[in-house]
Amino acid sequence: MTTSRRRATLGIVERVADSKYTPAAPETITEIFGEQVFNDSVMKERLPEDIYQKLKKTMIERQPLDPGVAEVVASTMKNWALEHGATHFTHWFHPLTSRTAEKHDAFIVPKGNGQVIYQFSGNDLSQGEPDASSFPSGGIRQTFEARGYTAWDPTSPAFIRKTSLGATLCIPTAFCAYTGEALDKKTPLLRASEALSGSAVKMLKLLGSNNVTYVDTVVGLEQEYFLIDRNYYNLRPDLVSCGRTLFGAESYKGQSLDDHYFGNIRERVLNFMHDAEQKLYKLGIPVKTRHNEVAPGQYEIAPVFEAANLAIDHNMVIMEVMTDMAAKHGLKCLLHEKPFAGINGSGKHCNWSMVDSLGNNLLKPGDTPHENMQFIVILAAIVRAVDKYAPLLRLSVGLAGNDHRLGANEAPPAIISIFLGEALNSVVEAIIKGKKPGKTTNGTIELGTGILPAIPKDNTDRNRTSPFAFTGNRFEFRALGSSQNAASPVMALNTIVAESLDFIAEEIEAKTASGTDLAAAVNEVIQKVYSDHQRIIFNGDNYTAEWEEEAAKRGLPNLKSTVDATAALKDESTYDLYEKYKVLTRNEVDARYNIKLEKYILKHDIEFKATMDIAKTMIVPAAFKYQTEVARSIAALGSAPAEQKKLLDTLTAAIDATLKAIDTLKAMIEAAPEEDLMEHAIHYKEKAIPAMNEIRSNAETLELLVEDELWPMPKYREMLLLL
Ligand code: ADP
Ligand code: MG
């Protein structure tokens, strides 16, 4: 092993995490929860009653904020932040990258006499104007009109981010171009949630629930990640620049023994988790579960579900806090979808449901026939939406990193389907077969099947292989990549379900208008919807080759890569859908199409460069050294014994093949048709990525031959198993 690798390995044993860092003693969760958040209780306590009421109204009814109110809120927020040691504030937003962005301003203004005073106006709170010229805009914004605006999102409370030497007030904001076009992920999410709320309320009214004023989407995000020792991480240029290993032979011990999943959490890891969670509690994030995941070195953290917008902001903060805290504990938190080949990658399960303004979960089969009717209609809308718009859902989780999971023989597959479970599936089948609806005494409608059978919650027939599974009172969209911002998938889901609810409502209304009674109309419509879209329901094992065949027979799309899925954005029906629901304009859709492809290309550019460089400057030189050694000892023997000669030949051939593969990749990159984004991306997918994989596989042959002492990078067995 090279000296640096040995030092890293020994460093783990002798490690003093971060010599300057002493974790704070754990505090009582109930006492610290939300202490760094300008939350409802702080506002209620500190704001004048009328201002508080106006602000609440703005939040609930999602109305624009009155400037007078903003002024008072700003000054209260500033005083609160100063008490917490804040010196700066920032508008915190989600640009069209996979990260969040922030530009800090100190609370100060010069007084004119050489001194400064603290100031923070209503305008500072409501709106910012960062120079936005370097954020991806997908062509929406020309550089000469580079202004972007951030606007406060009062539905996600401001919070204070503390580091060892200071504190900053972070204000969650939306980010738009001066034309009002969204340059971020939050804005379309808010618009889509609005659309879904409108359509759901309309549907509930139609079915007889008149008191519902809005419907919230709620989301619980399970976040998977890997932890490795930071010394190893620093010695892997591929991990450092790409977030995943571009080289590496499998560890002898991987996940085959299934002994990591839910296994005993090692003390070093548990201390990291405790420490990170304490920070998260202070930020008002209700993290609840933690456990070891399937792959060695893999873990999961999940908070309790919250309103979608807040849950997504919180998920971004969780990723940021974990990254920072890992560093303090001498660890690296890897959020990439596939840091290591040959073992599980990481996802982000998105648990999704709708809650009405009266607090009812619309995805919970109810206790009364009326509630069940409502549930069955909403379920029909979801089934139709997922079937009709499967490519949009696939696209919403399409990113270069996730291509290593979806469509690459790993969970879940690229084919979108729905798991309902046995009980619910039999209800759907009964409806399709045409059971007649009846009427109950209080005038509500019920299915011919009467009250729904008890639908088992969290039962054993939970299907872990399905990309979109019903789990008793919610759907679990499992295809999200671990590193991604969940805003886009939830935006897509909310929009397609809104459209589907409207479609069903209109069909029902058309029937009642021509004299059919409501119960019969509902029954006829959902019978047709379920039979038209039954093909999307699949309750079996999604990992099998048989399912792939069966899905093809059913006509379900199998969009294996991000590039295949991106084409769906250019479909006229996509523009129509997003325009109709005022979620994305045509221009905004085009921008996202461009950015998707640009990002795919740029990410691969980095991987290609890193692959060629590491192969050429680290791996081949190590192989040459070993080749020289072997050649020398064979020469010293005078005549070469056959097996030894064979070793030398294999080694020589693998070095040669590696060098040749580097040349091929280089040629493939040069041959890329750069004028057209889609063609460029397709070329990368079909020509350049296979060439990169060829380098990797030759390097793997070398790794398994070359003397361990000479190998230039930490190996899988070290990174994954030593902590
Ligand atoms: P699993 O068994 O699926 O791994 P976890 O406990 O890890 O379950 O995570 C489940 C997530 O789903 C949590 O974030 C939880 O709060 C969330 N959740 C529970 N009920 C709902 C619901 N009705 N709507 C949305 N999310 C929910
Ligand atoms: Mg889980």
PDB file of C-alpha atoms in Angstrom, residues 453-559:
ATOM      1  CA  PRO A 453     -62.373  -4.209   3.236  1.00  0.00           C
ATOM      2  CA  ALA A 454     -59.958  -3.154   5.937  1.00  0.00           C
ATOM      3  CA  ILE A 455     -56.856  -2.213   4.082  1.00  0.00           C
ATOM      4  CA  PRO A 456     -53.868  -3.490   5.929  1.00  0.00           C
ATOM      5  CA  LYS A 457     -51.443  -0.795   6.859  1.00  0.00           C
ATOM      6  CA  ASP A 458     -47.726  -1.421   6.699  1.00  0.00           C
ATOM      7  CA  ASN A 459     -48.392  -5.119   6.276  1.00  0.00           C
ATOM      8  CA  THR A 460     -46.111  -7.863   5.096  1.00  0.00           C
ATOM      9  CA  ASP A 461     -47.244  -7.681   1.527  1.00  0.00           C
ATOM     10  CA  ARG A 462     -45.611  -4.283   1.300  1.00  0.00           C
ATOM     11  CA  ASN A 463     -43.797  -4.374  -1.938  1.00  0.00           C
ATOM     12  CA  ARG A 464     -40.277  -3.035  -1.688  1.00  0.00           C
ATOM     13  CA  THR A 465     -39.652  -3.318  -5.417  1.00  0.00           C
ATOM     14  CA  SER A 466     -42.376  -0.990  -6.648  1.00  0.00           C
ATOM     15  CA  PRO A 467     -41.472   2.533  -7.739  1.00  0.00           C
ATOM     16  CA  PHE A 468     -44.854   3.869  -6.629  1.00  0.00           C
ATOM     17  CA  ALA A 469     -46.447   1.938  -3.825  1.00  0.00           C
ATOM     18  CA  PHE A 470     -49.569   2.421  -1.767  1.00  0.00           C
ATOM     19  CA  THR A 471     -48.603   1.943   1.864  1.00  0.00           C
ATOM     20  CA  GLY A 472     -51.887   2.142   3.731  1.00  0.00           C
ATOM     21  CA  ASN A 473     -52.462   5.880   3.947  1.00  0.00           C
ATOM     22  CA  ARG A 474     -50.041   7.354   1.414  1.00  0.00           C
ATOM     23  CA  PHE A 475     -48.093   6.628  -1.706  1.00  0.00           C
ATOM     24  CA  GLU A 476     -44.380   6.066  -1.540  1.00  0.00           C
ATOM     25  CA  PHE A 477     -42.595   7.280  -4.678  1.00  0.00           C
ATOM     26  CA  ARG A 478     -39.342   5.376  -4.386  1.00  0.00           C
ATOM     27  CA  ALA A 479     -37.502   6.358  -7.520  1.00  0.00           C
ATOM     28  CA  LEU A 480     -36.066   9.664  -6.311  1.00  0.00           C
ATOM     29  CA  GLY A 481     -32.298   9.914  -6.272  1.00  0.00           C
ATOM     30  CA  SER A 482     -30.636  10.540  -2.916  1.00  0.00           C
ATOM     31  CA  SER A 483     -28.947  13.766  -4.017  1.00  0.00           C
ATOM     32  CA  GLN A 484     -31.882  15.359  -5.738  1.00  0.00           C
ATOM     33  CA  ASN A 485     -34.158  18.156  -4.685  1.00  0.00           C
ATOM     34  CA  ALA A 486     -37.573  16.570  -4.193  1.00  0.00           C
ATOM     35  CA  ALA A 487     -39.371  19.683  -5.440  1.00  0.00           C
ATOM     36  CA  SER A 488     -39.473  18.600  -9.079  1.00  0.00           C
ATOM     37  CA  PRO A 489     -40.941  15.135  -8.512  1.00  0.00           C
ATOM     38  CA  VAL A 490     -43.569  16.536  -6.150  1.00  0.00           C
ATOM     39  CA  MET A 491     -44.336  19.316  -8.621  1.00  0.00           C
ATOM     40  CA  ALA A 492     -44.899  16.750 -11.359  1.00  0.00           C
ATOM     41  CA  LEU A 493     -46.983  14.508  -9.143  1.00  0.00           C
ATOM     42  CA  ASN A 494     -49.189  17.328  -7.901  1.00  0.00           C
ATOM     43  CA  THR A 495     -49.798  18.644 -11.395  1.00  0.00           C
ATOM     44  CA  ILE A 496     -50.711  15.329 -12.979  1.00  0.00           C
ATOM     45  CA  VAL A 497     -53.030  14.433 -10.114  1.00  0.00           C
ATOM     46  CA  ALA A 498     -54.699  17.856 -10.386  1.00  0.00           C
ATOM     47  CA  GLU A 499     -55.325  17.248 -14.087  1.00  0.00           C
ATOM     48  CA  SER A 500     -56.679  13.803 -13.412  1.00  0.00           C
ATOM     49  CA  LEU A 501     -59.040  14.985 -10.678  1.00  0.00           C
ATOM     50  CA  ASP A 502     -60.378  17.619 -13.053  1.00  0.00           C
ATOM     51  CA  PHE A 503     -60.797  15.088 -15.828  1.00  0.00           C
ATOM     52  CA  ILE A 504     -62.804  12.767 -13.599  1.00  0.00           C
ATOM     53  CA  ALA A 505     -64.858  15.628 -12.167  1.00  0.00           C
ATOM     54  CA  GLU A 506     -65.736  16.813 -15.657  1.00  0.00           C
ATOM     55  CA  GLU A 507     -66.728  13.330 -16.767  1.00  0.00           C
ATOM     56  CA  ILE A 508     -68.972  12.961 -13.742  1.00  0.00           C
ATOM     57  CA  GLU A 509     -70.511  16.381 -14.279  1.00  0.00           C
ATOM     58  CA  ALA A 510     -71.181  15.621 -17.935  1.00  0.00           C
ATOM     59  CA  LYS A 511     -73.149  12.579 -16.874  1.00  0.00           C
ATOM     60  CA  THR A 512     -75.092  14.265 -14.116  1.00  0.00           C
ATOM     61  CA  ALA A 513     -75.890  17.137 -16.472  1.00  0.00           C
ATOM     62  CA  SER A 514     -77.597  14.691 -18.770  1.00  0.00           C
ATOM     63  CA  GLY A 515     -79.699  13.286 -15.965  1.00  0.00           C
ATOM     64  CA  THR A 516     -77.690  10.415 -14.493  1.00  0.00           C
ATOM     65  CA  ASP A 517     -77.731  10.488 -10.716  1.00  0.00           C
ATOM     66  CA  LEU A 518     -74.456  11.258  -8.986  1.00  0.00           C
ATOM     67  CA  ALA A 519     -73.853   7.777  -7.587  1.00  0.00           C
ATOM     68  CA  ALA A 520     -74.336   6.115 -10.936  1.00  0.00           C
ATOM     69  CA  ALA A 521     -72.268   8.752 -12.705  1.00  0.00           C
ATOM     70  CA  VAL A 522     -69.362   8.303 -10.300  1.00  0.00           C
ATOM     71  CA  ASN A 523     -69.525   4.584 -10.669  1.00  0.00           C
ATOM     72  CA  GLU A 524     -69.579   4.647 -14.454  1.00  0.00           C
ATOM     73  CA  VAL A 525     -66.718   7.078 -14.654  1.00  0.00           C
ATOM     74  CA  ILE A 526     -64.378   5.349 -12.249  1.00  0.00           C
ATOM     75  CA  GLN A 527     -65.174   1.982 -13.764  1.00  0.00           C
ATOM     76  CA  LYS A 528     -63.934   3.302 -17.085  1.00  0.00           C
ATOM     77  CA  VAL A 529     -60.923   5.052 -15.562  1.00  0.00           C
ATOM     78  CA  TYR A 530     -59.814   1.963 -13.679  1.00  0.00           C
ATOM     79  CA  SER A 531     -60.220  -0.279 -16.696  1.00  0.00           C
ATOM     80  CA  ASP A 532     -58.482   2.166 -19.031  1.00  0.00           C
ATOM     81  CA  HIS A 533     -55.531   2.473 -16.697  1.00  0.00           C
ATOM     82  CA  GLN A 534     -55.376  -0.895 -14.998  1.00  0.00           C
ATOM     83  CA  ARG A 535     -52.207  -1.692 -16.924  1.00  0.00           C
ATOM     84  CA  ILE A 536     -50.196   0.580 -14.606  1.00  0.00           C
ATOM     85  CA  ILE A 537     -51.065  -1.566 -11.575  1.00  0.00           C
ATOM     86  CA  PHE A 538     -48.502  -4.238 -10.843  1.00  0.00           C
ATOM     87  CA  ASN A 539     -48.316  -6.057  -7.568  1.00  0.00           C
ATOM     88  CA  GLY A 540     -45.480  -8.448  -8.357  1.00  0.00           C
ATOM     89  CA  ASP A 541     -41.700  -8.272  -8.208  1.00  0.00           C
ATOM     90  CA  ASN A 542     -40.515  -5.291 -10.229  1.00  0.00           C
ATOM     91  CA  TYR A 543     -36.919  -6.507 -10.461  1.00  0.00           C
ATOM     92  CA  THR A 544     -37.544  -9.473 -12.703  1.00  0.00           C
ATOM     93  CA  ALA A 545     -36.927  -9.781 -16.428  1.00  0.00           C
ATOM     94  CA  GLU A 546     -40.481 -11.165 -16.732  1.00  0.00           C
ATOM     95  CA  TRP A 547     -41.894  -7.867 -15.519  1.00  0.00           C
ATOM     96  CA  GLU A 548     -39.864  -5.995 -18.077  1.00  0.00           C
ATOM     97  CA  GLU A 549     -41.379  -8.187 -20.788  1.00  0.00           C
ATOM     98  CA  GLU A 550     -44.851  -7.979 -19.354  1.00  0.00           C
ATOM     99  CA  ALA A 551     -44.617  -4.192 -19.041  1.00  0.00           C
ATOM    100  CA  ALA A 552     -43.601  -3.951 -22.684  1.00  0.00           C
ATOM    101  CA  LYS A 553     -46.669  -6.015 -23.618  1.00  0.00           C
ATOM    102  CA  ARG A 554     -48.829  -3.648 -21.589  1.00  0.00           C
ATOM    103  CA  GLY A 555     -47.317  -0.738 -23.486  1.00  0.00           C
ATOM    104  CA  LEU A 556     -45.728   0.861 -20.414  1.00  0.00           C
ATOM    105  CA  PRO A 557     -42.753   3.058 -21.201  1.00  0.00           C
ATOM    106  CA  ASN A 558     -39.339   1.815 -20.103  1.00  0.00           C
ATOM    107  CA  LEU A 559     -37.211   4.946 -20.214  1.00  0.00           C
TER     108      LEU A 559
END
